[in-house]
mmCIF file of C-alpha atoms (C1' of nucleotides) in Angstrom:
data_model
loop_
_atom_site.group_PDB
_atom_site.id
_atom_site.type_symbol
_atom_site.label_atom_id
_atom_site.label_comp_id
_atom_site.label_asym_id
_atom_site.label_seq_id
_atom_site.Cartn_x
_atom_site.Cartn_y
_atom_site.Cartn_z
ATOM 1 C CA MET A 1 116.294 50.344 -30.331
ATOM 2 C CA LYS A 2 113.860 47.436 -30.378
ATOM 3 C CA PRO A 3 114.985 43.932 -31.384
ATOM 4 C CA THR A 4 112.524 43.913 -34.248
ATOM 5 C CA ASP A 5 113.992 47.131 -35.608
ATOM 6 C CA ILE A 6 117.434 45.593 -35.557
ATOM 7 C CA GLN A 7 116.151 42.500 -37.320
ATOM 8 C CA THR A 8 114.670 44.664 -40.004
ATOM 9 C CA LYS A 9 117.917 46.530 -40.507
ATOM 10 C CA LEU A 10 119.851 43.300 -40.916
ATOM 11 C CA THR A 11 117.333 41.781 -43.279
ATOM 12 C CA GLU A 12 117.189 44.908 -45.400
ATOM 13 C CA LYS A 13 120.913 44.643 -45.974
ATOM 14 C CA GLY A 14 120.737 40.975 -46.866
ATOM 15 C CA LEU A 15 122.433 39.823 -43.691
ATOM 16 C CA LYS A 16 121.132 36.779 -41.880
ATOM 17 C CA VAL A 17 119.675 37.497 -38.484
ATOM 18 C CA THR A 18 121.790 35.759 -35.872
ATOM 19 C CA PRO A 19 121.905 36.230 -32.091
ATOM 20 C CA GLN A 20 125.490 37.440 -32.392
ATOM 21 C CA ARG A 21 124.624 40.132 -34.894
ATOM 22 C CA MET A 22 121.618 41.206 -32.883
ATOM 23 C CA ALA A 23 123.732 41.510 -29.763
ATOM 24 C CA ILE A 24 126.536 43.402 -31.469
ATOM 25 C CA LEU A 25 124.284 45.907 -33.153
ATOM 26 C CA GLN A 26 122.327 46.382 -29.953
ATOM 27 C CA ALA A 27 125.609 46.951 -28.102
ATOM 28 C CA ILE A 28 126.685 49.697 -30.451
ATOM 29 C CA TYR A 29 123.339 51.405 -30.100
ATOM 30 C CA SER A 30 123.535 51.113 -26.321
ATOM 31 C CA LEU A 31 127.147 52.089 -25.772
ATOM 32 C CA ASN A 32 127.949 55.703 -26.308
ATOM 33 C CA ASN A 33 131.185 57.479 -27.046
ATOM 34 C CA HIS A 34 132.099 55.335 -30.018
ATOM 35 C CA PRO A 35 132.948 52.001 -28.437
ATOM 36 C CA THR A 36 136.015 50.009 -29.336
ATOM 37 C CA ALA A 37 135.762 46.356 -30.297
ATOM 38 C CA ASP A 38 136.849 45.599 -26.747
ATOM 39 C CA ASN A 39 134.072 47.705 -25.241
ATOM 40 C CA ILE A 40 131.591 45.876 -27.411
ATOM 41 C CA ILE A 41 132.955 42.465 -26.500
ATOM 42 C CA ASP A 42 132.817 43.230 -22.775
ATOM 43 C CA PHE A 43 129.269 44.490 -23.065
ATOM 44 C CA ILE A 44 128.037 41.500 -25.017
ATOM 45 C CA ARG A 45 129.727 38.826 -22.931
ATOM 46 C CA LYS A 46 127.603 39.823 -19.928
ATOM 47 C CA ASN A 47 124.593 38.211 -21.553
ATOM 48 C CA HIS A 48 126.271 36.203 -24.247
ATOM 49 C CA PRO A 49 129.420 34.735 -22.724
ATOM 50 C CA ASN A 50 130.380 32.434 -25.563
ATOM 51 C CA ILE A 51 130.740 34.876 -28.375
ATOM 52 C CA ALA A 52 134.154 34.676 -30.016
ATOM 53 C CA THR A 53 136.380 37.688 -30.454
ATOM 54 C CA ALA A 54 136.852 36.899 -34.109
ATOM 55 C CA THR A 55 133.108 36.753 -34.589
ATOM 56 C CA VAL A 56 132.729 40.235 -33.219
ATOM 57 C CA TYR A 57 135.329 41.539 -35.629
ATOM 58 C CA LYS A 58 133.765 39.687 -38.516
ATOM 59 C CA VAL A 59 130.332 41.021 -37.686
ATOM 60 C CA LEU A 60 131.651 44.548 -37.252
ATOM 61 C CA ASP A 61 133.259 44.333 -40.671
ATOM 62 C CA ALA A 62 130.045 43.046 -42.196
ATOM 63 C CA LEU A 63 127.972 45.788 -40.580
ATOM 64 C CA ASN A 64 130.463 48.396 -41.683
ATOM 65 C CA GLU A 65 130.497 46.974 -45.189
ATOM 66 C CA LYS A 66 126.717 47.202 -45.384
ATOM 67 C CA GLY A 67 126.637 50.706 -43.976
ATOM 68 C CA LEU A 68 124.843 49.850 -40.758
ATOM 69 C CA ILE A 69 127.713 51.196 -38.693
ATOM 70 C CA MET A 70 130.823 53.231 -39.360
ATOM 71 C CA LYS A 71 134.425 52.694 -38.421
ATOM 72 C CA VAL A 72 136.154 55.657 -36.857
ATOM 73 C CA LYS A 73 139.904 55.680 -36.774
ATOM 74 C CA THR A 74 141.583 57.376 -33.855
ATOM 75 C CA ASP A 75 145.137 58.398 -33.197
ATOM 76 C CA LYS A 76 145.485 55.492 -30.849
ATOM 77 C CA ASP A 77 145.804 51.969 -32.068
ATOM 78 C CA PHE A 78 142.295 50.763 -32.413
ATOM 79 C CA MET A 79 139.126 51.257 -34.341
ATOM 80 C CA ARG A 80 136.025 52.683 -32.799
ATOM 81 C CA TYR A 81 132.535 52.131 -34.073
ATOM 82 C CA ASP A 82 129.708 54.535 -34.629
ATOM 83 C CA ALA A 83 126.040 53.725 -35.082
ATOM 84 C CA ILE A 84 125.482 56.992 -36.906
ATOM 85 C CA VAL A 85 126.209 56.444 -40.560
ATOM 86 C CA GLU A 86 124.994 59.725 -41.945
ATOM 87 C CA ASN A 87 127.831 62.018 -42.887
ATOM 88 C CA HIS A 88 128.956 63.900 -39.842
ATOM 89 C CA HIS A 89 131.963 65.390 -38.130
ATOM 90 C CA HIS A 90 133.704 64.497 -34.919
ATOM 91 C CA LEU A 91 134.718 66.352 -31.807
ATOM 92 C CA TYR A 92 137.845 64.937 -30.198
ATOM 93 C CA ASP A 93 138.822 65.705 -26.650
ATOM 94 C CA SER A 94 142.492 66.590 -26.625
ATOM 95 C CA THR A 95 143.070 65.146 -23.173
ATOM 96 C CA SER A 96 140.756 62.151 -22.957
ATOM 97 C CA GLU A 97 139.464 59.407 -25.188
ATOM 98 C CA ARG A 98 136.109 61.049 -25.583
ATOM 99 C CA ILE A 99 134.700 61.485 -29.074
ATOM 100 C CA GLU A 100 131.355 63.018 -29.956
ATOM 101 C CA ASP A 101 129.487 63.254 -33.185
ATOM 102 C CA PHE A 102 128.964 66.725 -34.532
ATOM 103 C CA ASN A 103 126.343 67.754 -37.039
ATOM 104 C CA ASP A 104 125.981 71.183 -38.493
ATOM 105 C CA GLU A 105 123.999 71.603 -41.669
ATOM 106 C CA GLU A 106 124.837 75.272 -41.923
ATOM 107 C CA LEU A 107 128.526 74.446 -41.778
ATOM 108 C CA ASN A 108 128.188 71.731 -44.412
ATOM 109 C CA HIS A 109 126.360 74.128 -46.624
ATOM 110 C CA MET A 110 128.981 76.816 -46.149
ATOM 111 C CA LEU A 111 131.792 74.414 -46.984
ATOM 112 C CA GLU A 112 129.948 73.094 -49.998
ATOM 113 C CA LYS A 113 129.414 76.580 -51.334
ATOM 114 C CA TYR A 114 132.991 77.570 -50.601
ATOM 115 C CA PHE A 115 134.531 74.667 -52.483
ATOM 116 C CA GLU A 116 131.957 74.797 -55.247
ATOM 117 C CA GLN A 117 133.138 78.290 -55.971
ATOM 118 C CA LYS A 118 136.818 77.898 -55.269
ATOM 119 C CA GLY A 119 137.490 74.229 -55.961
ATOM 120 C CA ILE A 120 140.774 72.445 -55.519
ATOM 121 C CA PRO A 121 143.018 72.165 -58.588
ATOM 122 C CA ASN A 122 143.143 68.641 -60.035
ATOM 123 C CA PHE A 123 140.925 67.254 -57.326
ATOM 124 C CA LYS A 124 137.295 66.205 -57.334
ATOM 125 C CA ILE A 125 135.870 66.466 -53.846
ATOM 126 C CA GLU A 126 133.602 63.652 -52.737
ATOM 127 C CA ASP A 127 133.390 64.199 -49.019
ATOM 128 C CA ILE A 128 134.668 66.515 -46.325
ATOM 129 C CA LYS A 129 135.090 65.519 -42.718
ATOM 130 C CA LEU A 130 136.115 67.803 -39.914
ATOM 131 C CA GLN A 131 138.124 66.675 -36.957
ATOM 132 C CA ILE A 132 137.534 69.289 -34.322
ATOM 133 C CA ILE A 133 140.001 68.971 -31.498
ATOM 134 C CA GLY A 134 139.519 70.708 -28.196
ATOM 135 C CA LYS A 135 138.181 70.299 -24.689
ATOM 136 C CA PHE A 136 134.753 69.381 -23.474
ATOM 137 C CA ILE A 137 133.569 71.761 -20.803
ATOM 138 C CA SER A 138 131.309 70.301 -18.157
ATOM 139 C CA ASN A 139 128.476 72.687 -17.496
ATOM 140 C CA PRO A 140 128.078 73.834 -13.885
ATOM 141 C CA MET B 1 167.439 70.116 -47.673
ATOM 142 C CA LYS B 2 171.140 70.428 -46.886
ATOM 143 C CA PRO B 3 172.783 68.254 -44.241
ATOM 144 C CA THR B 4 173.796 71.324 -42.270
ATOM 145 C CA ASP B 5 170.187 72.495 -42.145
ATOM 146 C CA ILE B 6 169.123 69.150 -40.775
ATOM 147 C CA GLN B 7 171.857 69.259 -38.167
ATOM 148 C CA THR B 8 170.661 72.660 -37.099
ATOM 149 C CA LYS B 9 167.095 71.459 -36.755
ATOM 150 C CA LEU B 10 168.139 68.546 -34.563
ATOM 151 C CA THR B 11 170.396 70.657 -32.391
ATOM 152 C CA GLU B 12 167.739 73.315 -31.941
ATOM 153 C CA LYS B 13 165.431 70.691 -30.520
ATOM 154 C CA GLY B 14 168.055 69.298 -28.185
ATOM 155 C CA LEU B 15 168.464 66.068 -30.106
ATOM 156 C CA LYS B 16 171.915 64.650 -30.625
ATOM 157 C CA VAL B 17 173.027 64.614 -34.222
ATOM 158 C CA THR B 18 173.504 61.005 -35.299
ATOM 159 C CA PRO B 19 173.856 59.488 -38.766
ATOM 160 C CA GLN B 20 170.578 57.618 -38.243
ATOM 161 C CA ARG B 21 168.649 60.758 -37.438
ATOM 162 C CA MET B 22 170.220 62.630 -40.315
ATOM 163 C CA ALA B 23 169.274 59.850 -42.715
ATOM 164 C CA ILE B 24 165.731 59.529 -41.443
ATOM 165 C CA LEU B 25 164.975 63.214 -41.536
ATOM 166 C CA GLN B 26 166.540 63.494 -44.970
ATOM 167 C CA ALA B 27 164.410 60.565 -46.130
ATOM 168 C CA ILE B 28 161.192 62.230 -45.027
ATOM 169 C CA TYR B 29 162.163 65.430 -46.796
ATOM 170 C CA SER B 30 163.054 63.474 -49.936
ATOM 171 C CA LEU B 31 160.121 61.078 -50.057
ATOM 172 C CA ASN B 32 156.833 62.600 -50.966
ATOM 173 C CA ASN B 33 153.298 61.451 -50.426
ATOM 174 C CA HIS B 34 153.638 60.996 -46.684
ATOM 175 C CA PRO B 35 155.889 57.953 -46.439
ATOM 176 C CA THR B 36 155.204 55.059 -44.136
ATOM 177 C CA ALA B 37 157.850 53.780 -41.743
ATOM 178 C CA ASP B 38 158.464 51.044 -44.285
ATOM 179 C CA ASN B 39 159.011 53.516 -47.125
ATOM 180 C CA ILE B 40 161.506 55.336 -44.963
ATOM 181 C CA ILE B 41 163.328 52.160 -43.975
ATOM 182 C CA ASP B 42 163.631 51.024 -47.593
ATOM 183 C CA PHE B 43 164.911 54.409 -48.665
ATOM 184 C CA ILE B 44 167.508 54.621 -45.922
ATOM 185 C CA ARG B 45 168.816 51.080 -46.241
ATOM 186 C CA LYS B 46 170.077 51.837 -49.735
ATOM 187 C CA ASN B 47 172.860 53.913 -48.271
ATOM 188 C CA HIS B 48 172.711 52.842 -44.677
ATOM 189 C CA PRO B 49 172.077 49.099 -44.671
ATOM 190 C CA ASN B 50 172.551 48.447 -40.985
ATOM 191 C CA ILE B 51 169.928 50.698 -39.521
ATOM 192 C CA ALA B 52 167.544 48.794 -37.276
ATOM 193 C CA THR B 53 163.798 48.917 -37.729
ATOM 194 C CA ALA B 54 163.311 49.755 -34.084
ATOM 195 C CA THR B 55 165.735 52.640 -34.393
ATOM 196 C CA VAL B 56 163.696 54.123 -37.187
ATOM 197 C CA TYR B 57 160.562 53.948 -35.094
ATOM 198 C CA LYS B 58 162.334 55.402 -32.083
ATOM 199 C CA VAL B 59 163.729 58.255 -34.147
ATOM 200 C CA LEU B 60 160.364 58.909 -35.765
ATOM 201 C CA ASP B 61 158.776 59.121 -32.343
ATOM 202 C CA ALA B 62 161.480 61.487 -31.150
ATOM 203 C CA LEU B 63 161.122 63.708 -34.199
ATOM 204 C CA ASN B 64 157.371 63.716 -33.828
ATOM 205 C CA GLU B 65 157.669 64.500 -30.132
ATOM 206 C CA LYS B 66 159.906 67.477 -30.884
ATOM 207 C CA GLY B 67 157.674 68.729 -33.654
ATOM 208 C CA LEU B 68 160.112 68.196 -36.492
ATOM 209 C CA ILE B 69 157.704 65.875 -38.252
ATOM 210 C CA MET B 70 154.067 64.927 -37.878
ATOM 211 C CA LYS B 71 152.357 61.578 -37.680
ATOM 212 C CA VAL B 72 149.376 61.146 -39.971
ATOM 213 C CA LYS B 73 146.982 58.338 -39.238
ATOM 214 C CA THR B 74 145.283 56.718 -42.181
ATOM 215 C CA ASP B 75 142.334 54.396 -42.479
ATOM 216 C CA LYS B 76 144.746 51.612 -43.174
ATOM 217 C CA ASP B 77 146.837 50.102 -40.483
ATOM 218 C CA PHE B 78 149.931 52.177 -40.411
ATOM 219 C CA MET B 79 151.243 55.578 -39.619
ATOM 220 C CA ARG B 80 152.511 57.927 -42.241
ATOM 221 C CA TYR B 81 154.881 60.778 -41.651
ATOM 222 C CA ASP B 82 154.800 64.349 -42.823
ATOM 223 C CA ALA B 83 157.656 66.820 -42.883
ATOM 224 C CA ILE B 84 155.221 69.718 -42.816
ATOM 225 C CA VAL B 85 154.406 70.494 -39.236
ATOM 226 C CA GLU B 86 152.478 73.697 -39.704
ATOM 227 C CA ASN B 87 148.763 73.222 -39.249
ATOM 228 C CA HIS B 88 147.276 72.037 -42.499
ATOM 229 C CA HIS B 89 144.606 69.829 -43.981
ATOM 230 C CA HIS B 90 144.817 66.658 -46.020
ATOM 231 C CA LEU B 91 143.466 65.496 -49.354
ATOM 232 C CA TYR B 92 142.856 61.767 -49.457
ATOM 233 C CA ASP B 93 142.416 59.873 -52.683
ATOM 234 C CA SER B 94 139.413 57.606 -52.301
ATOM 235 C CA THR B 95 140.848 54.917 -54.538
ATOM 236 C CA SER B 96 144.584 55.007 -53.942
ATOM 237 C CA GLU B 97 146.957 55.537 -51.061
ATOM 238 C CA ARG B 98 147.817 59.028 -52.182
ATOM 239 C CA ILE B 99 147.649 61.814 -49.621
ATOM 240 C CA GLU B 100 148.478 65.444 -50.223
ATOM 241 C CA ASP B 101 148.808 68.383 -47.925
ATOM 242 C CA PHE B 102 146.281 71.141 -48.375
ATOM 243 C CA ASN B 103 146.676 74.698 -47.201
ATOM 244 C CA ASP B 104 144.056 77.371 -47.526
ATOM 245 C CA GLU B 105 144.343 80.434 -45.372
ATOM 246 C CA GLU B 106 141.046 81.813 -46.608
ATOM 247 C CA LEU B 107 139.330 78.614 -45.558
ATOM 248 C CA ASN B 108 140.976 78.626 -42.137
ATOM 249 C CA HIS B 109 139.886 82.169 -41.664
ATOM 250 C CA MET B 110 136.335 81.412 -42.712
ATOM 251 C CA LEU B 111 136.131 78.489 -40.298
ATOM 252 C CA GLU B 112 137.634 80.496 -37.492
ATOM 253 C CA LYS B 113 135.107 83.264 -37.987
ATOM 254 C CA TYR B 114 132.254 80.789 -38.295
ATOM 255 C CA PHE B 115 132.991 79.025 -35.032
ATOM 256 C CA GLU B 116 133.945 82.208 -33.243
ATOM 257 C CA GLN B 117 130.463 83.427 -33.903
ATOM 258 C CA LYS B 118 128.553 80.193 -33.559
ATOM 259 C CA GLY B 119 130.665 78.144 -31.185
ATOM 260 C CA ILE B 120 129.979 74.609 -30.063
ATOM 261 C CA PRO B 121 128.105 74.148 -26.786
ATOM 262 C CA ASN B 122 130.306 72.892 -23.962
ATOM 263 C CA PHE B 123 133.334 72.630 -26.182
ATOM 264 C CA LYS B 124 136.420 74.789 -26.477
ATOM 265 C CA ILE B 125 137.892 74.430 -29.934
ATOM 266 C CA GLU B 126 141.657 74.182 -30.141
ATOM 267 C CA ASP B 127 142.193 72.990 -33.675
ATOM 268 C CA ILE B 128 140.251 72.039 -36.770
ATOM 269 C CA LYS B 129 141.511 69.624 -39.374
ATOM 270 C CA LEU B 130 139.775 68.787 -42.618
ATOM 271 C CA GLN B 131 139.937 65.424 -44.267
ATOM 272 C CA ILE B 132 138.966 66.054 -47.840
ATOM 273 C CA ILE B 133 138.220 62.811 -49.615
ATOM 274 C CA GLY B 134 137.956 62.575 -53.370
ATOM 275 C CA LYS B 135 139.864 61.837 -56.527
ATOM 276 C CA PHE B 136 142.992 63.363 -57.947
ATOM 277 C CA ILE B 137 142.544 64.271 -61.580
ATOM 278 C CA SER B 138 145.627 64.042 -63.740
ATOM 279 C CA ASN B 139 145.826 67.076 -65.955
ATOM 280 C CA PRO B 140 145.982 66.352 -69.713
ATOM 281 C "C1'" DT C 1 119.267 22.012 -48.256
ATOM 282 C "C1'" DT C 2 122.976 24.977 -48.572
ATOM 283 C "C1'" DA C 3 125.189 29.090 -48.461
ATOM 284 C "C1'" DC C 4 126.277 31.825 -44.975
ATOM 285 C "C1'" DC C 5 127.950 32.175 -39.924
ATOM 286 C "C1'" DT C 6 130.338 31.115 -35.815
ATOM 287 C "C1'" DG C 7 134.004 29.531 -32.665
ATOM 288 C "C1'" DC C 8 138.520 28.257 -31.860
ATOM 289 C "C1'" DA C 9 143.285 28.616 -32.298
ATOM 290 C "C1'" DA C 10 146.902 30.153 -34.739
ATOM 291 C "C1'" DA C 11 148.764 33.705 -37.707
ATOM 292 C "C1'" DT C 12 149.639 38.522 -39.096
ATOM 293 C "C1'" DA C 13 151.984 42.790 -39.051
ATOM 294 C "C1'" DG C 14 153.031 47.217 -37.603
ATOM 295 C "C1'" DT C 15 155.029 48.938 -33.742
ATOM 296 C "C1'" DT C 16 157.245 48.752 -29.069
ATOM 297 C "C1'" DT C 17 160.386 47.236 -25.430
ATOM 298 C "C1'" DG C 18 164.496 45.568 -22.771
ATOM 299 C "C1'" DC C 19 169.054 45.716 -22.527
ATOM 300 C "C1'" DA C 20 173.930 45.695 -23.605
ATOM 301 C "C1'" DA C 21 177.060 48.082 -26.485
ATOM 302 C "C1'" DC C 22 177.995 52.360 -28.625
ATOM 303 C "C1'" DC C 23 179.096 57.171 -29.561
ATOM 304 C "C1'" DC C 24 177.803 62.253 -29.612
ATOM 305 C "C1'" DT C 25 178.784 66.298 -26.971
ATOM 306 C "C1'" DA D 1 183.039 60.719 -18.942
ATOM 307 C "C1'" DG D 2 178.450 59.743 -19.226
ATOM 308 C "C1'" DG D 3 173.832 60.032 -20.659
ATOM 309 C "C1'" DG D 4 171.445 59.801 -24.679
ATOM 310 C "C1'" DT D 5 171.225 56.387 -28.888
ATOM 311 C "C1'" DT D 6 171.449 52.302 -31.427
ATOM 312 C "C1'" DG D 7 170.878 47.392 -32.746
ATOM 313 C "C1'" DC D 8 169.057 43.068 -31.978
ATOM 314 C "C1'" DA D 9 165.672 39.914 -30.762
ATOM 315 C "C1'" DA D 10 161.787 39.118 -28.457
ATOM 316 C "C1'" DA D 11 157.328 40.917 -26.990
ATOM 317 C "C1'" DC D 12 153.002 43.173 -27.809
ATOM 318 C "C1'" DT D 13 148.387 43.737 -29.398
ATOM 319 C "C1'" DA D 14 144.586 44.799 -32.222
ATOM 320 C "C1'" DT D 15 142.827 42.495 -35.838
ATOM 321 C "C1'" DT D 16 142.531 38.697 -39.355
ATOM 322 C "C1'" DT D 17 142.426 34.047 -41.245
ATOM 323 C "C1'" DG D 18 141.581 29.009 -41.963
ATOM 324 C "C1'" DC D 19 138.711 25.663 -41.243
ATOM 325 C "C1'" DA D 20 135.383 22.428 -39.179
ATOM 326 C "C1'" DG D 21 131.010 22.388 -37.458
ATOM 327 C "C1'" DG D 22 126.632 24.944 -36.902
ATOM 328 C "C1'" DT D 23 122.438 27.398 -38.277
ATOM 329 C "C1'" DA D 24 119.205 30.753 -40.573
ATOM 330 C "C1'" DA D 25 116.327 31.039 -44.617
#
DNA sequence: TTACCTGCAAATAGTTTGCAACCCT
DNA sequence: AGGGTTGCAAACTATTTGCAGGTAA
């Protein structure tokens, strides 16, 4: 992701372009596996040692609010952040902290059709997210 | 749920039967909508004013560990507890704190068949949970 | 200019821990 | 009797808040 692209994204959402916001957004694009706030802070401080913890949280909230990133809640006690904001599912490793995004249009379509037909009594569905728990298998 | 049934459940899991544990388990069965630790503490203190907060958390952990209850993580900052331990999905109200259990064998079967056939590369599925977000509609 | 941002330090709040006393089995 | 449990207070920790000074537009 180029700096100019990040600038554009911020501007489009009506957020002022600051070095902190640039660095944080760049960090989330660079780090994989859904970084925690701590991961992001560590990453940024390498090149930007004076950034305050509270600033990172404030920026993350702002970015989340504007839909530039997504918060992902885990079973552990911290948020993780995802640069992919399109609706998608998650694969959770049952033995490690690894999380991967999972997209499957066919699945979405199947679920949509299923609930369209069957519905849920007294409930209007807005969104369906799958948490798929299992084990990642390293290929040989 | 009768006290003797609760006793049996505790004993079966190798947990000593104490008044605190009885009260906590009874509270979770009585309270609906997936109570928080706080909800449980308030409920119990009516008849059991001296129970310590830490005890409640310790008991909840023990019950969760033994599979008598289930922890449910929400987007907000606290755990909620569920007396239903069988695998099931959750309906989340997008505007309130309401959560309901959702069971659908046909759906489970459809998902099982779908992934059995399609699979996910480098991933062995162990469990699938749906978070269905939307709005509860009060019937007229 | 000025409304929005940042940094710092202190606060928050749900949950956990250490340990002595207690009490089920 | 004795090991699991409880109660209390203090600790923990991720995240938030208040506010003074800074900075992007």
